[in-house]
Coordinates of C-alpha atoms in Angstrom, one line a residue:
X1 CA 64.6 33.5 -60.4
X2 CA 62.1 31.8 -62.5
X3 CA 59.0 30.7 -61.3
X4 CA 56.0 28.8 -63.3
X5 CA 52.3 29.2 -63.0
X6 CA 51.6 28.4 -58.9
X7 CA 50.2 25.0 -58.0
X8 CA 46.7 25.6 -55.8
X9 CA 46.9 26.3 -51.9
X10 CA 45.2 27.9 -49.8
X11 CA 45.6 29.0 -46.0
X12 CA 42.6 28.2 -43.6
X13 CA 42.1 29.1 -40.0
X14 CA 39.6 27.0 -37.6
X15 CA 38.5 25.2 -40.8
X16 CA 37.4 28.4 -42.7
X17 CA 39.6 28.8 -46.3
X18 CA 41.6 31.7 -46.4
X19 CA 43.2 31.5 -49.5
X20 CA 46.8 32.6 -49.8
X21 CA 48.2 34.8 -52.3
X22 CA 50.8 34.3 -55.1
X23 CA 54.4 35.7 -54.1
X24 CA 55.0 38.9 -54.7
X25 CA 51.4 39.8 -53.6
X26 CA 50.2 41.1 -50.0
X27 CA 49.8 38.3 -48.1
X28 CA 46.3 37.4 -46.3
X29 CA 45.2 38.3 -42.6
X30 CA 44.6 35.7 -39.9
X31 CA 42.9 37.6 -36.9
X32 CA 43.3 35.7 -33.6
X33 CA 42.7 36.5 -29.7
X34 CA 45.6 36.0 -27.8
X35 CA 45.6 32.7 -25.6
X36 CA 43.3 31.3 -28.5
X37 CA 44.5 28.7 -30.9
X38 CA 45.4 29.0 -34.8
X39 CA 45.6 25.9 -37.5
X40 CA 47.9 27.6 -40.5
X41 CA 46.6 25.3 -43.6
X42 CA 48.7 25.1 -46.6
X43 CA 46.8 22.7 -49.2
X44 CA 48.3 21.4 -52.0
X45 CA 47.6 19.2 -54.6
X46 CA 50.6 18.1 -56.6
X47 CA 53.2 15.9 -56.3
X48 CA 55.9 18.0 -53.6
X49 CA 59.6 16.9 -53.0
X50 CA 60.5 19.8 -50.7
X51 CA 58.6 22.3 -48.1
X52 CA 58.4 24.3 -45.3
X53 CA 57.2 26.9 -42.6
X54 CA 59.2 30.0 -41.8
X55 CA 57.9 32.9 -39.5
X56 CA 59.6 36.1 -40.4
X57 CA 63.2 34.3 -41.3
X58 CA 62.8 32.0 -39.0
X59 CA 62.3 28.3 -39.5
X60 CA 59.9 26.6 -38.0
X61 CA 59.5 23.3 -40.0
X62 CA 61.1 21.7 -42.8
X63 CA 59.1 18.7 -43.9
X64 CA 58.4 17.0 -40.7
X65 CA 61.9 18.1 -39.1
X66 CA 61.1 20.7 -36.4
X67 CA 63.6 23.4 -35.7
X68 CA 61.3 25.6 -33.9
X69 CA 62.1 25.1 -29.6
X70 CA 58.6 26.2 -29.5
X71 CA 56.5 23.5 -27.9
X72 CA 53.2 25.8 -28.7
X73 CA 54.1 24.9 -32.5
X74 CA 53.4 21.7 -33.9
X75 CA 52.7 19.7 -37.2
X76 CA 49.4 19.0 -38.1
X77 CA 49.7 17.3 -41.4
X78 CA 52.4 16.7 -43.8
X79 CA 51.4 14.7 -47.2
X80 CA 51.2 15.5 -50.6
X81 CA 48.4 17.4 -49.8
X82 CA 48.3 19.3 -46.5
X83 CA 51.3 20.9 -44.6
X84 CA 49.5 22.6 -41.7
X85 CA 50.8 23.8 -38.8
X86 CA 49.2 24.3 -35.3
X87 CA 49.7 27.3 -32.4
X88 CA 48.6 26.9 -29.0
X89 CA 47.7 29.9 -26.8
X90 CA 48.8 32.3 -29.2
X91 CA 50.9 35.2 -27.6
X92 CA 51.3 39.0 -28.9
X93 CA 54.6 38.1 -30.2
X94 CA 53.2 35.0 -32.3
X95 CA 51.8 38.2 -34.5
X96 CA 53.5 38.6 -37.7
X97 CA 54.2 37.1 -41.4
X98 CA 54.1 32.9 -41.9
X99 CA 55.2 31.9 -45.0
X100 CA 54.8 28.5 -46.7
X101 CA 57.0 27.6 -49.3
X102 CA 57.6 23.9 -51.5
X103 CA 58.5 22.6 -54.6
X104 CA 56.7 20.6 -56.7
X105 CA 58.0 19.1 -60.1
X106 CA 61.4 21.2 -58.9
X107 CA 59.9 24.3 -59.3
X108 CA 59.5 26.8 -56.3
X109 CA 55.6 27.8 -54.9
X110 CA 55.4 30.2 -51.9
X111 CA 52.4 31.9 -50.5
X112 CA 52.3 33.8 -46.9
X113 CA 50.1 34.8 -44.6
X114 CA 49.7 37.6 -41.6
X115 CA 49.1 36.4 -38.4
X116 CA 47.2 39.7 -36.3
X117 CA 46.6 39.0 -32.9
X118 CA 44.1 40.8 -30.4
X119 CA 44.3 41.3 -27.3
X120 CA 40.6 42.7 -25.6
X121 CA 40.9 46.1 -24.1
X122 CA 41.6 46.1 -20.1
X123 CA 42.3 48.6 -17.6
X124 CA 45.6 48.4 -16.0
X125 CA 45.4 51.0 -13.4
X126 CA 43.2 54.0 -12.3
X127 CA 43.1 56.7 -9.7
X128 CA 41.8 55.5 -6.1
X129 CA 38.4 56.6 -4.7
X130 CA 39.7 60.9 -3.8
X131 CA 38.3 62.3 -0.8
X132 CA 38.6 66.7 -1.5
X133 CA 37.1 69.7 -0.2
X134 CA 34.6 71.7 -2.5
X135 CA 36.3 74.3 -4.6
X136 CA 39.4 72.2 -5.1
X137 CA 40.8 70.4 -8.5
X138 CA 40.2 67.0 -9.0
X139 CA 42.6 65.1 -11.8
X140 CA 41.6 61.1 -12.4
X141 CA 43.6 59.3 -14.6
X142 CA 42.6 55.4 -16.5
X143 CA 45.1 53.8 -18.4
X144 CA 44.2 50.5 -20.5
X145 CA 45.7 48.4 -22.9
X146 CA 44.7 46.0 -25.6
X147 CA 45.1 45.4 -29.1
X148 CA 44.2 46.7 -31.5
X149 CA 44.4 50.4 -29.5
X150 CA 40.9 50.9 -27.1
X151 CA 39.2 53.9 -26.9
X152 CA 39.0 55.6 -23.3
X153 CA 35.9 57.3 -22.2
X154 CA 35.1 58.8 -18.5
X155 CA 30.8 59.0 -17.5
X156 CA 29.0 60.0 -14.5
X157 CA 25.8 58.6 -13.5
X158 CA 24.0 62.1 -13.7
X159 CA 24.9 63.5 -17.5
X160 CA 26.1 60.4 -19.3
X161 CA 29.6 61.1 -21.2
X162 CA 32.0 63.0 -18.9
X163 CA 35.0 63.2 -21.0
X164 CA 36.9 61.5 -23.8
X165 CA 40.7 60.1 -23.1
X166 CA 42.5 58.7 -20.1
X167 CA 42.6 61.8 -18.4
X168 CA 39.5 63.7 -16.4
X169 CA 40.5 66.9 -14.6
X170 CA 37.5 69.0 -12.7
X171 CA 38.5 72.5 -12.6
X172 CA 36.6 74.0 -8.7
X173 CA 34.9 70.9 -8.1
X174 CA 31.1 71.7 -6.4
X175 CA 29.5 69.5 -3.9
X176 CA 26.4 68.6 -6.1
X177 CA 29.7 66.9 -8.3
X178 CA 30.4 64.0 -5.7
X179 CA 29.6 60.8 -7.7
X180 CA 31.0 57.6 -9.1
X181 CA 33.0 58.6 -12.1
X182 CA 32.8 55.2 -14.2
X183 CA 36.0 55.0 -16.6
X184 CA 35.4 52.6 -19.6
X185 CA 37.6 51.1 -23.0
X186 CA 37.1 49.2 -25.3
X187 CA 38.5 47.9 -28.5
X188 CA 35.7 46.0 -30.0
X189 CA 37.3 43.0 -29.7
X190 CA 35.6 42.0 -26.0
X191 CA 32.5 43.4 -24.0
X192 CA 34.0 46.7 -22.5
X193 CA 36.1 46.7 -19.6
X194 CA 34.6 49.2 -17.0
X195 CA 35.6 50.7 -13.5
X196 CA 34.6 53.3 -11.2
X197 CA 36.5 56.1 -8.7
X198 CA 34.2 57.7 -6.1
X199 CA 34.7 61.1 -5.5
X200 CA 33.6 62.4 -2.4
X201 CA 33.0 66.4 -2.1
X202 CA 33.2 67.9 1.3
X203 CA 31.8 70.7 2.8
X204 CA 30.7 72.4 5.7
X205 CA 27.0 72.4 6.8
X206 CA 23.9 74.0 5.3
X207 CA 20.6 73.8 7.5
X208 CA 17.0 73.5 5.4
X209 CA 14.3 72.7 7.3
X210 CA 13.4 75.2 9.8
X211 CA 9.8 75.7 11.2
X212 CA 8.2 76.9 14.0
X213 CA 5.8 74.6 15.6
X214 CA 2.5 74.9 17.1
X215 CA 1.8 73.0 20.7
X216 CA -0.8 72.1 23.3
X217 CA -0.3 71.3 26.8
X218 CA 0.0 67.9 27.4
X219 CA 0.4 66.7 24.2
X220 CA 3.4 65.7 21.9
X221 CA 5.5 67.7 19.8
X222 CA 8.4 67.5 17.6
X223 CA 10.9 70.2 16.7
X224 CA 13.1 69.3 13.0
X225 CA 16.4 70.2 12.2
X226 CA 17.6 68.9 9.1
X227 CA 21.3 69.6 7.7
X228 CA 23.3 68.8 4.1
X229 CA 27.1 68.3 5.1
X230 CA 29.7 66.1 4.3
X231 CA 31.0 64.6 6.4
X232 CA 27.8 64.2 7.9
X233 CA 27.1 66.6 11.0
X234 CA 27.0 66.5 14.5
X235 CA 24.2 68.5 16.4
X236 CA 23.3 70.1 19.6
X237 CA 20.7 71.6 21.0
X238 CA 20.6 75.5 22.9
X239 CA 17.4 77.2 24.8
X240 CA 16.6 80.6 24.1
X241 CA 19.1 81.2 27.4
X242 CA 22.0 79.5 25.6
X243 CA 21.6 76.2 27.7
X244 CA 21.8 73.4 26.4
X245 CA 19.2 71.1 25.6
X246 CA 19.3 67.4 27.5
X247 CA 17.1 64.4 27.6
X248 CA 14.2 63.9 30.1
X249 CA 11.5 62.4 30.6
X250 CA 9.3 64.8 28.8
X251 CA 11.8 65.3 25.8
X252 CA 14.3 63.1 24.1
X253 CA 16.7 63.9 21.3
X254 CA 17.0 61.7 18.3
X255 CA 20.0 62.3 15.6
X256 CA 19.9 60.4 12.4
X257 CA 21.9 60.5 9.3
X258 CA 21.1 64.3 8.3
X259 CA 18.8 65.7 10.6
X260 CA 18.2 65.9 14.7
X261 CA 14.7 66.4 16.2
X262 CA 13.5 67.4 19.5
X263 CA 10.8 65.1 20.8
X264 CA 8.5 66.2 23.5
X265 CA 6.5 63.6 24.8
X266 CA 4.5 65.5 27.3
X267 CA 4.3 69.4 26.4
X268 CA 4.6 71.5 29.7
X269 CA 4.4 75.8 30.0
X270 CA 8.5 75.6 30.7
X271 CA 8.7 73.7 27.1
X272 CA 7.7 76.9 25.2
X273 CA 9.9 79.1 23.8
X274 CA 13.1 79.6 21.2
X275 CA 15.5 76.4 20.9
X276 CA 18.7 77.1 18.3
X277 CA 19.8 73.8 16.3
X278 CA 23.8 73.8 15.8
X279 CA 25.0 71.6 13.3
X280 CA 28.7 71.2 12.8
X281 CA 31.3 69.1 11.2
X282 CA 35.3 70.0 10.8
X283 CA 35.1 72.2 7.9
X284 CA 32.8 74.9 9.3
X285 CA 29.0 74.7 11.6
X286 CA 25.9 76.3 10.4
X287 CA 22.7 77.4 13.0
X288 CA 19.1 77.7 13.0
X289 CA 16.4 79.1 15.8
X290 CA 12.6 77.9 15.9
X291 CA 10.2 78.2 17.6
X292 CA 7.8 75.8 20.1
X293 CA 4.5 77.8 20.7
X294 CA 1.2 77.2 22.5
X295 CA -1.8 76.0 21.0
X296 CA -5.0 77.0 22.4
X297 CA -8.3 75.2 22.2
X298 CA -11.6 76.5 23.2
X299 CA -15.2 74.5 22.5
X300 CA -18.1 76.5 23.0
X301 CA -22.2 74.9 23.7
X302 CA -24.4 76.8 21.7
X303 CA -28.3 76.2 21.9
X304 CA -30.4 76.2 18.8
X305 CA -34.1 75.9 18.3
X306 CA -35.4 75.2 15.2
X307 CA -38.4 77.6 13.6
X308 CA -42.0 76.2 13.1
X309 CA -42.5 74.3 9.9
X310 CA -45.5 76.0 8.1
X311 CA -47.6 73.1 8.4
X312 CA -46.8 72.1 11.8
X313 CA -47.5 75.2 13.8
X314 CA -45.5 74.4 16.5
X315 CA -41.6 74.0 17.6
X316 CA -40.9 70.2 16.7
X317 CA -37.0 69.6 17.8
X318 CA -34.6 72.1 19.9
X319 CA -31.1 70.9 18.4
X320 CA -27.8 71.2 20.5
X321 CA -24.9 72.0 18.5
X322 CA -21.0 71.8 20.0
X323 CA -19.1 73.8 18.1
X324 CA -15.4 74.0 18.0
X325 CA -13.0 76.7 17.6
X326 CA -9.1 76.2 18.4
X327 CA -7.4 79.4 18.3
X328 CA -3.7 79.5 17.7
X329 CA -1.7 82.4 19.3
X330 CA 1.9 83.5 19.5
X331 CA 3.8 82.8 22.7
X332 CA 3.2 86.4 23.7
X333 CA -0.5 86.2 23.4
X334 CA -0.3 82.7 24.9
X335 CA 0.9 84.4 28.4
X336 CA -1.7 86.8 28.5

């Protein structure tokens, strides 16, 4: 077939030239986002008898006769100069070759054109927050699709990138692991598309503050027992004789989130002595002793004269100091 020098054309997309190439040549890229809208331009400037719109082999216009049953795909133009056609929400399977073709002064032009359509990474499922106990494996999986093929990261909010891919397996997990894991993609087509899976570590109770406390009669006091755990513990409260320790109106027991305290409001002699903290929850307890001791305090008068001044001869002032000396003893030394 014999073809003559090509009349001038062009394609153009939003208004933008994109010009075509002669046949025979690779044919130029349209990029669009799916569910956005394309205009296929083909310009011409000579006097055309025939022409025509084909994607892949099939037709979609000839002249202004449709034979597309797509109602997305419509004429724009068709005069001696412009036969464009339109696509509305534009789909993944719109992607592929358009070729225009006409003839002017009975000889045969032809130009084409790739239609590429992108489609913004998006995750499509992930694992569900996991609930495990420490020492265990942990496998979270994030799968995503888009076009042209995103990328798959996994990150934690302590060290930053985790893993690369749509897998993320922790091998003996620990409890200092228990975090949002935030799976992320992206294409560069979009702003990334993120989502997170908790992961909650369990384990049994670890105590960490323990101290003995100093008391004095009649005055307030507070015994802390503060315990890691997940789920969070329960606690209770024994006396050096293994009873257990209830609310009265001298002492009151307080549990919060991670720690119980003892709360005496009114120290008496039967309030000293060893109390044990037991914290537990179902996969294992953990227990600490303190303990509650008396404080003494002693104040002491102690009369002081001052010395003659050199020029005064005689003893101007007598001061009166109180000093103060507390004295803090063991229980044992307490009862003697």
């Amino acid at each position: 077939m014999h073809f003559a020098h090509p009349s001038r054309f062009s394609f153009s997309l939003a208004g933008s030239s994109v010009h075509g190439a002669e046949f025979g040549h690779l044919p130029d890229n349209i990029t669009v986002l799916e569910g956005d809208s394309v205009i296929l331009r083909c310009r011409i400037d000579e006097e055309v008898t025939h022409k025509a719109w084909l994607n892949r082999s099939n037709i979609l216009f000839t002249g202004t006769d449709k034979w597309s049953l797509d109602k997305r795909v419509t004429l724009v133009n068709s005069n001696n100069s412009d036969f464009s056609i339109h696509i509305s929400k534009v789909q993944v399977t719109d992607e592929g070759p358009y070729t225009c073709t006409f003839q002017a002064y009975n000889k045969p032009r032809i130009t084409h054109v790739y239609l590429i359509v992108q489609v913004p990474a998006r995750i499509v499922n992930i694992s569900k927050d996991v609930s495990v106990n420490e020492g265990e494996n942990v496998n979270l999986f994030c799968l995503a699709v888009g076009r042209p093929e995103p990328t798959v990261t996994w990150k934690d909010q302590k060290y930053g990138l985790v893993s690369d891919g749509e897998f993320l397996d922790i091998t003996e997990i620990k409890r200092q692991q228990g975090e949002d894991y935030e799976c992320i993609t992206n294409n560069g087509v979009a702003p990334p598309d993120k989502r997170k899976v908790k992961v909650t570590v369990n384990y049994p109770p670890m105590i960490t503050d323990v101290k003995n406390m100093p008391a004095q009669l009649g005055k307030t006091a507070i015994l802390r027992c503060e315990a890691m755990a997940v789920p969070t513990a329960s606690f209770e409260w024994y006396r050096d004789d293994h009873r257990p320790v209830e609310n009265d109106n001298t002492l009151r027991i307080k549990n919060e989130k991670t720690r119980s305290l003892l709360l005496f409001t009114n120290v008496t002699d039967k309030h000293f002595g060893n109390y044990t903290c037991f914290a537990s929850n179902r996969l294992g307890a953990s227990n600490a002793s303190m303990l509650l001791f008396r404080k003494l305090s002693h104040t002491h008068g102690v009369r002081m004269c001052a010395l003659p001044f050199p020029r005064s001869g005689t003893v101007s002032a007598c001061l009166y100091y109180l000093l103060s000396c507390s004295l803090t003893l063991s229980p044992s030394i307490s009862r003697l």
